[in-house]
CSV table of C-alpha atoms and ligand atoms in Angstrom, one decimal:
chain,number,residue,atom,x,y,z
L,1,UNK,CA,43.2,4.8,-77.0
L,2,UNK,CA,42.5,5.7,-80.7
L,3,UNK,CA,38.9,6.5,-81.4
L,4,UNK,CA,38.2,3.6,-83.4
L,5,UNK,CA,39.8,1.4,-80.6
L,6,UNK,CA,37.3,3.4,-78.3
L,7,UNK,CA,34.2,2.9,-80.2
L,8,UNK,CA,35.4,-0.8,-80.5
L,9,UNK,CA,35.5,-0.6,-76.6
L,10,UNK,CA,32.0,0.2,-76.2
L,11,UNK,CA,30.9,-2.1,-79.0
L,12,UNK,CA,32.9,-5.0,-77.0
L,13,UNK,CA,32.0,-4.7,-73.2
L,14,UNK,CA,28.2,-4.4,-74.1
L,15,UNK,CA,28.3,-7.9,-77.0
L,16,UNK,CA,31.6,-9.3,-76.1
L,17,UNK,CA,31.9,-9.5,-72.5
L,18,UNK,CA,35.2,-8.5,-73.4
L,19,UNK,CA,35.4,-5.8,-70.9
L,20,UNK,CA,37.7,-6.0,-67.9
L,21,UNK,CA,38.7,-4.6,-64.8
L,22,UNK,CA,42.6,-3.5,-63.7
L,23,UNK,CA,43.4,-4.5,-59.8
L,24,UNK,CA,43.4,-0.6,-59.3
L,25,UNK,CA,39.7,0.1,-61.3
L,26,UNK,CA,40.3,0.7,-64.3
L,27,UNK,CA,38.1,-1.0,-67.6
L,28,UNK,CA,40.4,-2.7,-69.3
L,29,UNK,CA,39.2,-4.4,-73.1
L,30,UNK,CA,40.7,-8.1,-72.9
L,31,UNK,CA,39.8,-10.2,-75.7
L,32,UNK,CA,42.6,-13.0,-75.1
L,33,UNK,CA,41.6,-15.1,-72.4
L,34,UNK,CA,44.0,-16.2,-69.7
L,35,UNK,CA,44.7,-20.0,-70.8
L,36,UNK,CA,45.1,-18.4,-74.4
L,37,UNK,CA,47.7,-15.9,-72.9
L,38,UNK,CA,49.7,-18.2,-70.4
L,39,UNK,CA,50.1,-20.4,-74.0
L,40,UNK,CA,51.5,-17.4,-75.5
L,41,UNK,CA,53.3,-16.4,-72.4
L,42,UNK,CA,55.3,-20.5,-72.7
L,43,UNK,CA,55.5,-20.4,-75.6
L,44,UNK,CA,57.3,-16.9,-76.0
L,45,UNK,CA,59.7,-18.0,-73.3
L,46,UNK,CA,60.2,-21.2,-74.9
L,47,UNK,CA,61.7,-19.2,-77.9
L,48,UNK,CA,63.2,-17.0,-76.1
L,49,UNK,CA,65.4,-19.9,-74.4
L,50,UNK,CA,66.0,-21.2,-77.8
L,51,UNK,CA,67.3,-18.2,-79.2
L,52,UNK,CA,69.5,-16.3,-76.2
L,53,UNK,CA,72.4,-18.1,-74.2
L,54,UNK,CA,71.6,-19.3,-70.8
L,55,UNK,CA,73.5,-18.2,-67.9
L,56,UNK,CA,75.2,-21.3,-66.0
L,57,UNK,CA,77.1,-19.6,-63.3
L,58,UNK,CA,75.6,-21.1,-60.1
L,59,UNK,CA,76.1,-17.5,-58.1
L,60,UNK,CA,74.8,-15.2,-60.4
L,61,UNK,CA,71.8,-18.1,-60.5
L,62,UNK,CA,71.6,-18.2,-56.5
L,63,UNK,CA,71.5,-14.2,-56.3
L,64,UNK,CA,68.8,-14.2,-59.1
L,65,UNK,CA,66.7,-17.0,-57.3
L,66,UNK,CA,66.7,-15.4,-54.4
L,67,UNK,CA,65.5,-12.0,-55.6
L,68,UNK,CA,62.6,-13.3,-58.1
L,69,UNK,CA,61.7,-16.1,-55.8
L,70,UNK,CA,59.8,-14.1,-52.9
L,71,UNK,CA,58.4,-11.5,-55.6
L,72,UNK,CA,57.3,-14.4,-57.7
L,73,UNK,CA,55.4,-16.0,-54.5
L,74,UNK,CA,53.8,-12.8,-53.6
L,75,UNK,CA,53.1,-12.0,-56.8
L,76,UNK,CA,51.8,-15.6,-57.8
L,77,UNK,CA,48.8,-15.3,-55.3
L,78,UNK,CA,47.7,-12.6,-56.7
L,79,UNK,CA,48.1,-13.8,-60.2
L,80,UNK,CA,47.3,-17.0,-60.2
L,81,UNK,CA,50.1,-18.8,-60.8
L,82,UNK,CA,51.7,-20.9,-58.3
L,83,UNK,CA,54.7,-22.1,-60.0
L,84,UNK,CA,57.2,-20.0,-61.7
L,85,UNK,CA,60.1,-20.5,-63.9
L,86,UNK,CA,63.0,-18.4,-63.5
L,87,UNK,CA,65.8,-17.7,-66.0
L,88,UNK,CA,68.8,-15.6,-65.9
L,89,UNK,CA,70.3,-15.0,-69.3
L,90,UNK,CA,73.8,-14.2,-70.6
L,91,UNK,CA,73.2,-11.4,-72.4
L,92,UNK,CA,74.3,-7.9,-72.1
L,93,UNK,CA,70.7,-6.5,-72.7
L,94,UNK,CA,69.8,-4.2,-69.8
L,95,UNK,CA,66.3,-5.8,-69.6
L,96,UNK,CA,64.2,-8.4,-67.6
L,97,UNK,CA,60.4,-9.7,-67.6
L,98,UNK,CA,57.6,-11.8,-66.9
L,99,UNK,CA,54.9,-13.2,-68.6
L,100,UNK,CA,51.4,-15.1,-67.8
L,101,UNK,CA,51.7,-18.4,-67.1
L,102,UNK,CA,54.4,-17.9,-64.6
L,103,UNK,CA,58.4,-16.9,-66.5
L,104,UNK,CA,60.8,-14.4,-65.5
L,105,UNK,CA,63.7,-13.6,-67.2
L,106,UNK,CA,66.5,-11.5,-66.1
L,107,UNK,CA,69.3,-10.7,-68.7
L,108,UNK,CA,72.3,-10.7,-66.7
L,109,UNK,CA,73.2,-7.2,-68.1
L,110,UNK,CA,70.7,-5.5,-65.7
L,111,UNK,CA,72.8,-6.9,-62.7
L,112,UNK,CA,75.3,-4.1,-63.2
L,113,UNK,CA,72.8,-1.5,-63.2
L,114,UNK,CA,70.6,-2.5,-60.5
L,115,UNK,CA,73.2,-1.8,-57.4
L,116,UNK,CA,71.0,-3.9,-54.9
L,117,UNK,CA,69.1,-6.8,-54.4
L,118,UNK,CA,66.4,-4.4,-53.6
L,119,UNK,CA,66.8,-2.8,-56.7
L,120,UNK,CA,66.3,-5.5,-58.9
L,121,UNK,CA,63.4,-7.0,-56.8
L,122,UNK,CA,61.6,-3.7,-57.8
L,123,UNK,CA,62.0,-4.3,-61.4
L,124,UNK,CA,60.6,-8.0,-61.0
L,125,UNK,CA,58.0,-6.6,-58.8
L,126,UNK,CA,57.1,-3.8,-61.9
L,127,UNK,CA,57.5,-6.7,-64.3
L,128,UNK,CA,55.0,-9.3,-62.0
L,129,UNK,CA,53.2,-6.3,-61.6
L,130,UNK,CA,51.7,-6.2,-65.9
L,131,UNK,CA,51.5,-10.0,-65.9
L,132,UNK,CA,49.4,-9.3,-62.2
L,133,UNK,CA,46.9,-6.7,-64.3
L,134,UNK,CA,47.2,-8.6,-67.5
L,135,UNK,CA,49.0,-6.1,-69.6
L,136,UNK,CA,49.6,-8.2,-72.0
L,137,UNK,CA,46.5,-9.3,-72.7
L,138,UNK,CA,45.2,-5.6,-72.9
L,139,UNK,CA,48.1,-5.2,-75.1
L,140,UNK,CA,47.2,-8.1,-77.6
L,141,UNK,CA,43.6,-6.9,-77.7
L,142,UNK,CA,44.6,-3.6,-78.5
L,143,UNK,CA,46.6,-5.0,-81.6
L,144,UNK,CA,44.2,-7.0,-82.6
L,145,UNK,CA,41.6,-4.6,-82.9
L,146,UNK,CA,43.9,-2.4,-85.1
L,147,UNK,CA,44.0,-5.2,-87.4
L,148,UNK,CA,40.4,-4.8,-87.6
L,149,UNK,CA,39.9,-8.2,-85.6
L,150,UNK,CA,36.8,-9.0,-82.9
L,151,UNK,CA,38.1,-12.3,-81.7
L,152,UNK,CA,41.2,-14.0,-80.3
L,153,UNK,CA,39.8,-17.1,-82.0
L,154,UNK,CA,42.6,-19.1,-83.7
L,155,UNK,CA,45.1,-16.6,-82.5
L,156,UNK,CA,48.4,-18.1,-81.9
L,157,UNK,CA,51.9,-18.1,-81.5
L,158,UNK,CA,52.6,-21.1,-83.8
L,159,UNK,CA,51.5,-19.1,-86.3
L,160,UNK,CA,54.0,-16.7,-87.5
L,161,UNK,CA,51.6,-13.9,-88.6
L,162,UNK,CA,51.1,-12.9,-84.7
L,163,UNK,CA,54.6,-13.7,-83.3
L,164,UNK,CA,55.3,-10.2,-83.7
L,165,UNK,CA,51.9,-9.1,-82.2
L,166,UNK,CA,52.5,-11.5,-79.3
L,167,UNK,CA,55.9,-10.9,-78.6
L,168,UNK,CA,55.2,-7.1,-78.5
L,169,UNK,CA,52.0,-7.2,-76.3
L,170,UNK,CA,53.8,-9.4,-73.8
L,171,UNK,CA,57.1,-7.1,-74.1
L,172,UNK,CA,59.6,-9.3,-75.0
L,173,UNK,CA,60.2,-8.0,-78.7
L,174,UNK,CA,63.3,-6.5,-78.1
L,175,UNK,CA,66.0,-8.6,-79.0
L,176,UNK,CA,63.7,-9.1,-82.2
L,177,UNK,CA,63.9,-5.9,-83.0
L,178,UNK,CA,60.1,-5.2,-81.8
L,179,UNK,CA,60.4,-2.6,-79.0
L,180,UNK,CA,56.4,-1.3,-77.8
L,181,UNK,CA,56.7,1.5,-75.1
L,182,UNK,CA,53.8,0.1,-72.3
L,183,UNK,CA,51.4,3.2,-72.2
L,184,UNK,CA,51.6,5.5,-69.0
L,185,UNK,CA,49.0,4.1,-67.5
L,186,UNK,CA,49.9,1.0,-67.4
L,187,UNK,CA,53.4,1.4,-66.4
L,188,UNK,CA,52.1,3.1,-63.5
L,189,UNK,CA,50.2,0.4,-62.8
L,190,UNK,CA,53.1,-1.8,-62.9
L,191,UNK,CA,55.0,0.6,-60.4
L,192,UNK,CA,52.0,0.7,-57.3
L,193,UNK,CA,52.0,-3.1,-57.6
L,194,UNK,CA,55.2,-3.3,-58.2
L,195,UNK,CA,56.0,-1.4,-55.0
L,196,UNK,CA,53.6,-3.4,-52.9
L,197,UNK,CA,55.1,-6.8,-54.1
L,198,UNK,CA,58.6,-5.4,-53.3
L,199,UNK,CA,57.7,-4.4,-49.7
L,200,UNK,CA,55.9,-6.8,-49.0
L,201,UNK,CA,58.3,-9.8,-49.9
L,202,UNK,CA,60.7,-7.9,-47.6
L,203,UNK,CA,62.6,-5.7,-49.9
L,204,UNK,CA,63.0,-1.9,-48.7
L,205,UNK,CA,60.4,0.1,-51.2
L,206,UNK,CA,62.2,3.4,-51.5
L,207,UNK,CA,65.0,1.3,-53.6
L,208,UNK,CA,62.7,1.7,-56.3
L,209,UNK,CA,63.3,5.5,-57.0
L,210,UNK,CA,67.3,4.5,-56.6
L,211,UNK,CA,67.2,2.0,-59.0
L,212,UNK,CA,65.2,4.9,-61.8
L,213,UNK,CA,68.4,6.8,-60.4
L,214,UNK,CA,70.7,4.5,-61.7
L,215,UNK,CA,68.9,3.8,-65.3
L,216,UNK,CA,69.3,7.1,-66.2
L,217,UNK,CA,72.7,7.4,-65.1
L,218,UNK,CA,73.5,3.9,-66.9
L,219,UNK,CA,72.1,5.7,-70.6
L,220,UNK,CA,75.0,8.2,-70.0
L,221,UNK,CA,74.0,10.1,-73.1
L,222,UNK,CA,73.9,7.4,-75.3
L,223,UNK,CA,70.8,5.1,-76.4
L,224,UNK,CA,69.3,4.2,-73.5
L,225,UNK,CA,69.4,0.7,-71.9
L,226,UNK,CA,67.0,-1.9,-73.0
L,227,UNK,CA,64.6,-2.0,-69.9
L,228,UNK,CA,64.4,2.1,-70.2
L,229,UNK,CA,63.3,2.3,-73.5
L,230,UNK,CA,60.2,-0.1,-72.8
L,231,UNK,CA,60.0,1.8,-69.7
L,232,UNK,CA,60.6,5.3,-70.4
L,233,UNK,CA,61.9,7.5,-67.2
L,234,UNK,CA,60.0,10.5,-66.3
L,235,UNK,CA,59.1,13.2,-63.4
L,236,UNK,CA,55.5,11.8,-63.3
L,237,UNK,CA,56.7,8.3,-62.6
L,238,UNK,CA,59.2,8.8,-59.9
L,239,UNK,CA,56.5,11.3,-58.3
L,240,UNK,CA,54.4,8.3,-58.3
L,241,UNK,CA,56.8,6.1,-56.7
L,242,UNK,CA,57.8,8.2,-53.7
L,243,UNK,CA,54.0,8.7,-53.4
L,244,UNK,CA,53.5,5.1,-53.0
L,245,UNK,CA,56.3,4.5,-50.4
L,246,UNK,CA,54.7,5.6,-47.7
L,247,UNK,CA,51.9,3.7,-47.8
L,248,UNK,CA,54.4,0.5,-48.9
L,249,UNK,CA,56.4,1.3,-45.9
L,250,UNK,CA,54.6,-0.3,-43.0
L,251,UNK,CA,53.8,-3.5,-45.3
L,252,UNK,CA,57.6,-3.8,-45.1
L,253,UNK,CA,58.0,-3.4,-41.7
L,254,UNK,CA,55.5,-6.3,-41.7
L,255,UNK,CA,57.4,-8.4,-43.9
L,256,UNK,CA,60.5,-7.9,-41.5
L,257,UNK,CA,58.4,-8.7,-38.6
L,258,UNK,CA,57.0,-11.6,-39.9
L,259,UNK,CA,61.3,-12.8,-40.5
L,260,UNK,CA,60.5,-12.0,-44.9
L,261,UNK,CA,64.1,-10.8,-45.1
L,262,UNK,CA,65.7,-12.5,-48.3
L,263,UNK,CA,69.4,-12.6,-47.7
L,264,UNK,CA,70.9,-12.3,-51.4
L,265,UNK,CA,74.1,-11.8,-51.4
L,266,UNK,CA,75.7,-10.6,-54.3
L,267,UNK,CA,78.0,-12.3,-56.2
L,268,UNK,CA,81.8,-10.9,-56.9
L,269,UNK,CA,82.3,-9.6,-60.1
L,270,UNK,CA,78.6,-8.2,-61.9
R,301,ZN,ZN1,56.6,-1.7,-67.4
């Protein structure tokens, strides 16, 4: 946080109410208000259907379904959101997401790269996860107060001046050529919830440091996929992962107990 941004902060938690808390304690400065943000979050994806090819194959659909559809439930109580909207896309982005008001979006290129059904689920879980401690509205905030701006009044995605804002807080700029690194904190944020949503829809938790195994091997020297460089790879974070698994652990064993054992199997040829 810049120091003007921090100053702001005081100024807004004590005359704004703006002032927040993250699921894991942390003051968060949220000026955008959640009906404001699930408009944004529709109408981003809504856009984003408009503009990128959908992908029909009833397989790759099924294998998707099954994946996002326990970590969307899990993820939904604790969110908010009962319904969700899943999409795969045919596109060879190495990226997925979700936003407030309930859409996920998996491009199929990230099928290649994450080898298991666990794999992906811990992406969605990590994605869930910033719609779970409202990232995006953090994110939005934060841009609006470097535009010098105390209110989310009138703030929309109709109108064209914020798109780019919106589309970047929310993290689904890319394929607009608006890519916004989430900040370290937040992403591991992301990963803890992340981890628990994984294990506890029934997916093995330790998949998660596997599947930051395979994202650095699919960059093979060259520009690194899509999902990576929103989500940059580092010591720090897979040291955070494996130190979340064993507390994840039992809360899978629970899952499997209680028969949450999704059965995705994957289709030929991704
Ligand atoms: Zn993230």
């Amino acid at each position: 946080m810049t120091f003007r941004a921090s100053r702001f902060f005081a100024f807004a938690c004590v005359f704004l109410a703006a002032c927040s808390t993250s699921p894991l304690g942390r003051s968060q400065l949220i000026l955008v208000g959640d009906g404001q943000m699930n408009q944004m979050g529709l109408q981003s994806f809504d856009q984003l259907k408009h503009d990128t090819p959908v992908e029909t194959n009833p397989a790759i659909n099924a294998y998707v379904q099954c994946i996002a559809g326990p970590i969307a439930k899990i993820g939904g109580a604790r969110a908010g959101v009962e319904k969700w909207e899943i999409v795969v896309f045919k596109s060879n982005e190495v990226n997925a997401f979700a936003l407030p008001g309930g859409k996920i979006g998996v491009y199929t290129g990230i099928l290649p790269v994450t080898k298991t059904a666990a794999q992906l689920a811990a992406v969605l879980g990590h994605e869930v996860g910033h719609v779970i401690a409202k990232h995006g509205a953090e994110r939005v905030s934060e841009g609006l107060v470097a535009q010098g701006l105390t209110t989310a009044a009138g703030i929309g995605f109709k109108d064209k001046a914020y798109q780019p804002l919106i589309l970047a807080g929310l993290g689904v700029g890319a394929q607009y050529g608006i890519l916004l690194p989430h900040s370290r904190t937040q992403e591991s944020e992301a990963d803890l919830i992340g981890v628990d949503l994984m294990a506890e829809a029934g997916f093995d938790p330790r998949q998660s440091v596997e599947l930051w195994k395979n994202m650095s091997a699919a960059s093979g020297g060259k520009a690194p996929p899509e999902w990576m460089s929103t989500h940059p790879a580092n010591d720090t974070r897979i040291a955070g992962l494996q130190g979340a698994i064993p507390a994840a652990l039992p809360k899978y064993e629970a899952a499997l107990k209680a028969g949450r054992a999704p059965n995705c199997p994957r289709p030929a040829g991704i």
